[in-house]
Short mmCIF file of C-alpha atoms in Angstrom, two decimals:
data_model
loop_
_atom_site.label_atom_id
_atom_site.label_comp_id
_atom_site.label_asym_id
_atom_site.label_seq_id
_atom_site.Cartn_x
_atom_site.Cartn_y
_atom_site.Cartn_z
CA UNK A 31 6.27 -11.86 26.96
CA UNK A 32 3.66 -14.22 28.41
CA UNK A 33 1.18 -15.83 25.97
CA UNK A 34 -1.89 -13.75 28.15
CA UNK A 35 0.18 -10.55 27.89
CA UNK A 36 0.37 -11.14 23.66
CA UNK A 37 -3.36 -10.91 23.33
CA UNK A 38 -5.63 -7.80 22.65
CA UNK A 39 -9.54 -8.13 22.40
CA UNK A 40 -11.42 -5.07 21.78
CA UNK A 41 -14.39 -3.60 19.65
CA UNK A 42 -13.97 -1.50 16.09
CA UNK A 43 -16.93 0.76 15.86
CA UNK A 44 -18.54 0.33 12.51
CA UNK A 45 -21.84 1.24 10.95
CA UNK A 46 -23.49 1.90 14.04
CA UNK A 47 -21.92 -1.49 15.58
CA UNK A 48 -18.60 -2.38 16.78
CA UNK A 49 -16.47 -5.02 15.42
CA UNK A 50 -14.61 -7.57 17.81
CA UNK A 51 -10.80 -8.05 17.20
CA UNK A 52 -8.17 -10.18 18.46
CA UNK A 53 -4.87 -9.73 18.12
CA UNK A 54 -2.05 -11.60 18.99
CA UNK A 55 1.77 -9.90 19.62
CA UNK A 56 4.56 -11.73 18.09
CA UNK A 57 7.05 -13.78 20.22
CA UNK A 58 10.17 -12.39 18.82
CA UNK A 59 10.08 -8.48 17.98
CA UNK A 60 11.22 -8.45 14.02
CA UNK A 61 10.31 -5.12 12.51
CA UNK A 62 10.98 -6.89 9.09
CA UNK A 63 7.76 -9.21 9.77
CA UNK A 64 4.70 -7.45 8.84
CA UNK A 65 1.26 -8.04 10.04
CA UNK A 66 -0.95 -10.81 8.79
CA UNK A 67 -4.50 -10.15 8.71
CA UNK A 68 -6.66 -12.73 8.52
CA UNK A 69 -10.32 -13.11 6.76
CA UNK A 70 -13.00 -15.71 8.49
CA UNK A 71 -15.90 -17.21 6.20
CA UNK A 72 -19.47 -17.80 5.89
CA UNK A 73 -20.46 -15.10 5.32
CA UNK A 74 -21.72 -14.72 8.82
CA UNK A 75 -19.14 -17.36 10.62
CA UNK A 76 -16.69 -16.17 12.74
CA UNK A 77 -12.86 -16.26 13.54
CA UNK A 78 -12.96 -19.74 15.27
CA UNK A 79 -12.06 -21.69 12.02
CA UNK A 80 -9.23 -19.74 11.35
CA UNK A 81 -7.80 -20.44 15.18
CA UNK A 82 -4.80 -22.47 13.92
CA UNK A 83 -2.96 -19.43 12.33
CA UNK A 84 -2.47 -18.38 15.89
CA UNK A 85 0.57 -20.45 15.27
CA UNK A 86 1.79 -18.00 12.79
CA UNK A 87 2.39 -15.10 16.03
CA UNK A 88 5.54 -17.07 16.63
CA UNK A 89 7.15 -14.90 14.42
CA UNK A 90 4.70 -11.70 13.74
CA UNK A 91 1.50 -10.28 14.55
CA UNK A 92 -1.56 -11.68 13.54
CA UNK A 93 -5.20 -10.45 13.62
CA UNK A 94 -8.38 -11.88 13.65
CA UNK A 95 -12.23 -10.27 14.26
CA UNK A 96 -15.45 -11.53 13.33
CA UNK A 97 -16.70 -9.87 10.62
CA UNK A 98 -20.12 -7.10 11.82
CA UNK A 99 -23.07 -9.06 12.29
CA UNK A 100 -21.63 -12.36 13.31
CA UNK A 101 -19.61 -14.01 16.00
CA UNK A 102 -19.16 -11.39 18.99
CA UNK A 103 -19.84 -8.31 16.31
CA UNK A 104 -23.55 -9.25 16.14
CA UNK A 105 -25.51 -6.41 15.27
CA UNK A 106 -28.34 -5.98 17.59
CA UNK A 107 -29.95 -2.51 16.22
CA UNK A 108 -32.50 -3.23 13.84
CA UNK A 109 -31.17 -3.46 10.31
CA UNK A 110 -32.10 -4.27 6.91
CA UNK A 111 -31.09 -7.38 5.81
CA UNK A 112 -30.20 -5.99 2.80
CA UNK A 113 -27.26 -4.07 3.87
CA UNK A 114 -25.14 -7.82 3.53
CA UNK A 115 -23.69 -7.12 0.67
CA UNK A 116 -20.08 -7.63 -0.28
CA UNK A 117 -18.94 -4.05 -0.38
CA UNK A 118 -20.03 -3.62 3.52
CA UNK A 119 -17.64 -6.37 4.77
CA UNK A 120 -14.72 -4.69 2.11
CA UNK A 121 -15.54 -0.87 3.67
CA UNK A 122 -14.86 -2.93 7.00
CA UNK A 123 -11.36 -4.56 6.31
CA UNK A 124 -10.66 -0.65 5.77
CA UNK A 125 -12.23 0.31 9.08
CA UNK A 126 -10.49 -2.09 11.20
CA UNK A 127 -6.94 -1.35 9.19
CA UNK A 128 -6.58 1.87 10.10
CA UNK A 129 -8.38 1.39 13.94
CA UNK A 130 -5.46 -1.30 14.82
CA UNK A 131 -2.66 0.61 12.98
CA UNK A 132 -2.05 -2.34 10.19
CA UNK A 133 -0.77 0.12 7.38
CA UNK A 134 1.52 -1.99 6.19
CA UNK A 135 -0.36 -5.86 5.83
CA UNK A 136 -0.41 -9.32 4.51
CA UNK A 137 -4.36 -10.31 3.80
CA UNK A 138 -5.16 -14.14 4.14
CA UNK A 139 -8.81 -15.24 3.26
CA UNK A 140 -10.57 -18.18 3.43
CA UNK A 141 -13.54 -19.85 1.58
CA UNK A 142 -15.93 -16.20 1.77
CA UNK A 143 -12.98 -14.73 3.36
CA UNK A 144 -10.58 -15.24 0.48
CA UNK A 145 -13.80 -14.07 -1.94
CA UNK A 146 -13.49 -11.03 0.49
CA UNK A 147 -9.69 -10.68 0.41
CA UNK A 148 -9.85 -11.16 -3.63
CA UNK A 149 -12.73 -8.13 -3.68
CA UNK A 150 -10.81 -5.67 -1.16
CA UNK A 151 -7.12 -6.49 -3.39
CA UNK A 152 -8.74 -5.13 -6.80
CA UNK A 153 -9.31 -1.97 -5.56
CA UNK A 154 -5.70 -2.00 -4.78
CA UNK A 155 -5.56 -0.46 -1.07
CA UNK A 156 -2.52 1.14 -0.18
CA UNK A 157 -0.22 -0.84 2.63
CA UNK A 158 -1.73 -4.22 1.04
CA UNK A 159 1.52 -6.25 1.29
CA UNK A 160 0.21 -9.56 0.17
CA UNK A 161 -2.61 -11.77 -0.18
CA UNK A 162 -3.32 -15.34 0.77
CA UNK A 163 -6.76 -17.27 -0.65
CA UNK A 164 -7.77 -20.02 0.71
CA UNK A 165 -10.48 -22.31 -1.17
CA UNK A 166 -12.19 -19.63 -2.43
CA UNK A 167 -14.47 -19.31 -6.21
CA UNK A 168 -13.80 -16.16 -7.63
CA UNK A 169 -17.01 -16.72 -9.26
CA UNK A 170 -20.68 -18.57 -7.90
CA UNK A 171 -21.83 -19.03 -11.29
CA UNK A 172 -18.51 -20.90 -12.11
CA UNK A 173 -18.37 -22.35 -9.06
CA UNK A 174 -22.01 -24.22 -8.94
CA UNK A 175 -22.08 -26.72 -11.73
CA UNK A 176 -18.67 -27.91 -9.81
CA UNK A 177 -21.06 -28.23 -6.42
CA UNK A 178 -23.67 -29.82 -8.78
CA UNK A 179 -21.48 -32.53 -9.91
CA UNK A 180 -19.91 -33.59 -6.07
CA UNK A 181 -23.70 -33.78 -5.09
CA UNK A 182 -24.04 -36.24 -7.76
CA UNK A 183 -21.36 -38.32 -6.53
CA UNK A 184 -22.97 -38.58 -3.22
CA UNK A 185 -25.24 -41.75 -2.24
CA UNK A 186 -28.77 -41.38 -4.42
CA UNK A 187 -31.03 -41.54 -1.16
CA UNK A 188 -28.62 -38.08 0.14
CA UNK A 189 -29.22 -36.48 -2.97
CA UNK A 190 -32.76 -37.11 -2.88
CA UNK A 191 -33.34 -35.95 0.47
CA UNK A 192 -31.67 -32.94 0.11
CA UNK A 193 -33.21 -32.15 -2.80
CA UNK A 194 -36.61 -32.83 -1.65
CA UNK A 195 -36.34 -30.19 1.30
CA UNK A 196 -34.62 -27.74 -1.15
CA UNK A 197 -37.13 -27.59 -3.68
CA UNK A 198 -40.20 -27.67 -0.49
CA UNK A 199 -38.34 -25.32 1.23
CA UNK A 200 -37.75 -27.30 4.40
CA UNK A 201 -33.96 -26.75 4.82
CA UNK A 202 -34.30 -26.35 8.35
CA UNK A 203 -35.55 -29.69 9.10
CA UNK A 204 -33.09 -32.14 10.78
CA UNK A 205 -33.25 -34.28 7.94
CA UNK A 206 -31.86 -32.40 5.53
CA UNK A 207 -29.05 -31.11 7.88
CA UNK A 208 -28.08 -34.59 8.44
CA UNK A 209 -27.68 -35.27 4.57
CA UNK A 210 -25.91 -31.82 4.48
CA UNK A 211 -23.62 -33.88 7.07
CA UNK A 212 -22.70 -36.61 3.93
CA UNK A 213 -21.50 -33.93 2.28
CA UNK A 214 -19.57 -31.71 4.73
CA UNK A 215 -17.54 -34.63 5.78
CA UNK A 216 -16.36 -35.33 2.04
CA UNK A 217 -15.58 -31.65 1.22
CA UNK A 218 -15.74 -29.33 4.14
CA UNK A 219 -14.12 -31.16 6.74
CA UNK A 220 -12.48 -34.57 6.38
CA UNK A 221 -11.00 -35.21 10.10
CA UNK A 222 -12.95 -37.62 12.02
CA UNK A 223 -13.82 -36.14 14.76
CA UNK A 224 -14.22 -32.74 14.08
CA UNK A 225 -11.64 -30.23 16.00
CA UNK A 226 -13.35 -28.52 18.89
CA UNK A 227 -12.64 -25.23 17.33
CA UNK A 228 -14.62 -26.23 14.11
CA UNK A 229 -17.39 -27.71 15.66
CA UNK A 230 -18.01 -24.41 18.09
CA UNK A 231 -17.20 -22.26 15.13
CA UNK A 232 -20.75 -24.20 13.21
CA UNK A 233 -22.29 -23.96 16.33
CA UNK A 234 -21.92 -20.26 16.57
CA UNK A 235 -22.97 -19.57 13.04
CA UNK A 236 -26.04 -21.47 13.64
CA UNK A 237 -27.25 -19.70 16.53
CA UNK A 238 -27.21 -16.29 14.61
CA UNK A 239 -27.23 -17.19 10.91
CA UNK A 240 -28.61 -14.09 9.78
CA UNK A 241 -25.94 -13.03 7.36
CA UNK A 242 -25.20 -16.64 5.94
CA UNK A 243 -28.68 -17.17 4.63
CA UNK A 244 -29.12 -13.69 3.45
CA UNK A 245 -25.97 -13.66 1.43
CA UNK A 246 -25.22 -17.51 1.06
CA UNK A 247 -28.05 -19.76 1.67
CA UNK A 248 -29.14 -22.65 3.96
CA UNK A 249 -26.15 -24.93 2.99
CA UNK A 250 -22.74 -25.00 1.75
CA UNK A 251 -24.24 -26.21 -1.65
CA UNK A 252 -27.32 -24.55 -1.87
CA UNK A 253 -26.48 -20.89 -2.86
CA UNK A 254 -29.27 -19.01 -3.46
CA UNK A 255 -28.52 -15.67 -1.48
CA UNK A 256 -26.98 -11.92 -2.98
CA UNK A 257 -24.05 -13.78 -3.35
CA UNK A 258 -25.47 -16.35 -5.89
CA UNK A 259 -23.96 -13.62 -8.93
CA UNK A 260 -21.02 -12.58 -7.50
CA UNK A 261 -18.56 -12.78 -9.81
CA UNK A 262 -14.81 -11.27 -9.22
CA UNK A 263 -13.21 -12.94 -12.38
CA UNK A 264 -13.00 -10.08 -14.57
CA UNK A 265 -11.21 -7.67 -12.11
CA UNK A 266 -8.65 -10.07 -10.95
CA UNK A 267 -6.15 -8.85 -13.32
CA UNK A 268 -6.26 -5.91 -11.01
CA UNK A 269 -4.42 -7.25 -8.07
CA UNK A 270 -1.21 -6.05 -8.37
CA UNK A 271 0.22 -7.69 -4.81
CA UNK A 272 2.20 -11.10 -4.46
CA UNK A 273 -0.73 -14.03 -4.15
CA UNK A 274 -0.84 -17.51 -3.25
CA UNK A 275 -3.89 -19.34 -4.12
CA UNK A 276 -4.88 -23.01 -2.49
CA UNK A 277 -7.16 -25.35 -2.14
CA UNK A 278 -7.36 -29.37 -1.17
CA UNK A 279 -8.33 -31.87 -3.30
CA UNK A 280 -11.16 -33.01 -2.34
CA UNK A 281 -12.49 -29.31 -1.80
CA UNK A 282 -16.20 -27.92 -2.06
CA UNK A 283 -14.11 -25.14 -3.68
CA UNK A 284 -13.14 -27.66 -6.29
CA UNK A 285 -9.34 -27.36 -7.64
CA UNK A 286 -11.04 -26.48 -11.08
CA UNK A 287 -12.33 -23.45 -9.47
CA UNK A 288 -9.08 -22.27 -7.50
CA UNK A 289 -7.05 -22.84 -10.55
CA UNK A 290 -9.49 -20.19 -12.39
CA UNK A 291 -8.48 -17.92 -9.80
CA UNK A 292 -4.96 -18.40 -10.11
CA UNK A 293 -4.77 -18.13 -13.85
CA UNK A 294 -6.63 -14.98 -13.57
CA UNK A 295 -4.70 -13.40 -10.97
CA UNK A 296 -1.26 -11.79 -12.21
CA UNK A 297 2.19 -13.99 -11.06
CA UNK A 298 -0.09 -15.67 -8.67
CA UNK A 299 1.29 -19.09 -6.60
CA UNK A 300 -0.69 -22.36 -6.94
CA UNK A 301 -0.71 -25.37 -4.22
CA UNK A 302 -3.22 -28.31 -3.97
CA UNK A 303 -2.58 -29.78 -1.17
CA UNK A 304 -4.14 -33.84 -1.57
CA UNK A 305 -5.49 -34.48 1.65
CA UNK A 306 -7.52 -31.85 2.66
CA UNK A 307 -10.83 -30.69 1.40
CA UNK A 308 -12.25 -27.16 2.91
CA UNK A 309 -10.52 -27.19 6.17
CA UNK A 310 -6.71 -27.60 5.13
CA UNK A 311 -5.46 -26.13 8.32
CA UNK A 312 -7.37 -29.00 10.25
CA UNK A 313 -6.72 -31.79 8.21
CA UNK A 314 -3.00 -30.90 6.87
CA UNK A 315 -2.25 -28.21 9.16
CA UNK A 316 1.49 -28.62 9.70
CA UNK A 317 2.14 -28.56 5.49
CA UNK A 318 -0.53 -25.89 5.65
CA UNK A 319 1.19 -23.73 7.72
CA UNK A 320 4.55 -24.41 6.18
CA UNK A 321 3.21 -23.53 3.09
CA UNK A 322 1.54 -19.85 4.47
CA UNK A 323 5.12 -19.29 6.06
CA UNK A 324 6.99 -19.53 3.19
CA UNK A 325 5.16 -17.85 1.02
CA UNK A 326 5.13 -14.62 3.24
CA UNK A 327 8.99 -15.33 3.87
CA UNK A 328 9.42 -15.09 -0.04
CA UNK A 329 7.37 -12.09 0.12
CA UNK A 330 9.57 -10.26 2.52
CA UNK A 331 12.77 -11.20 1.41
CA UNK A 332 12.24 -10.07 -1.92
CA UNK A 333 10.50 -6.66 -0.57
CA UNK A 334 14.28 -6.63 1.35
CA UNK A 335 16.00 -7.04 -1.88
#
């Protein structure tokens, strides 16, 4: 099968939109290698910084789409901006399940994506295989004094700025998104330069951010959108599925945080990997993928047993 031939793009309809897919065939037809559906961030990004689990398709199918309202599912008809909520983009991971025929799945998240994949896994949907989270808080409250204390480790003058246009409200200015810079290459992204897929992935967020600063903010760091209460912790104990949790070390998504997932979550997996920060599958991405194929290997061989 030719590498064209493996791919499917199409459009989910949902809520009066349509959700973009892609979805890549396996090499090697194994019908003991279930699907792995995979969980972009943001909220509002799209599937772009997730591109290196393409490599996983060597073996089984993987799927990607860009969650409604970003990416290439951009919603054009007019809309609240209220509707971003949490429980829209879980009612989707539903939607799209059952339109691509994944009833039997693994789930891997990251950053909002694993928050997502953490949500969708306590309600305990039927064909849910496994789950993978990727530096992801299970709580924002928990998770902001940890963003409060890498922002003091940054140079005073970055700080400053960036809390200067924060408090006047001038987050948009290109001052304060080059101080956001300072930080993003200490805990988003570490690899100097950027991969091409990241970079267009930022680019295409900013040129619709509708959903990111309704339901995160106008940084990484500065979370002041519906998503500044979320809170998962005390339903964790609900997942019932296989999980591996992980996160780099020098991650937004601080190890503190990811470790308060993993304790929370029943017989869950724990990896820190110590050279990454946010972006583990650009900075370590052969141990990173190592690690994700493993993990689902254990999963199905002792589903086999």
């Amino acid at each position: 099968m030719s590498d064209a031939s493996r791919v499917d793009e199409g459009h989910v309809p949902f809520r009066g939109g349509r959700t973009w897919y892609r979805s890549l065939a396996a090499r090697s037809e194994d019908d003991t290698r279930l699907p792995l559906l995979c969980l972009h961030g943001g909220p509002g990004a799209n599937w772009l910084h997730l591109k290196p689990y393409e490599a996983l398709a060597d073996e089984r199918r993987v799927v990607f789409y860009d969650q409604i309202g970003s990416g290439h599912s951009g919603l054009e008809e007019p809309h609240e901006v209220s509707i971003w909520q949490p429980e829209l983009f879980v009612e989707e991971i539903g939607v799209v399940r059952e339109a691509l025929g994944l009833e039997r799945v693994h789930v891997l998240g990251h950053s909002w994506g694993g928050m997502l994949g953490m949500q969708y896994a306590t309600e305990q949907p039927e064909g849910l295989t496994s789950l993978i989270v990727e530096s992801s808080p299970p709580s924002v409250p928990g998770w902001m004094p940890e963003i409060a204390r890498l922002r003091s480790e940054l140079p005073p003058e970055v700080e400053a700025t960036l809390r200067e246009h924060e408090e006047a409200g001038t987050t948009d200015s290109p001052e304060y998104e080059e101080a956001a810079m300072v930080f993003y290459e200490r805990h988003v992204c570490r690899t100097d330069p950027w991969p091409d897929w990241l970079v267009e992935c930022f680019e295409k967020l900013d040129a619709n951010p509708e959903v990111y600063h309704a339901m995160n903010g106008p940084s990484e760091f500065h979370v002041i959108g519906t998503l500044r209460d979320w809170d998962i912790t005390p339903r964790l104990g609900r997942i019932q599925v296989p999980t591996l949790v992980f996160s780099g070390r020098h991650d937004e998504v601080t190890p503190a945080c990811t470790e308060a997932a993993h304790r929370a979550i029943p017989n869950s997996e724990y990896v820190v990997l110590e050279e990454s920060s946010h972006m583990a599958q650009a900075e370590q991405p052969e141990e990173t993928l190592a690690l994700v194929r493993g993990f689902l290997s254990r999963v199905e061989a002792a589903a086999a047993a």
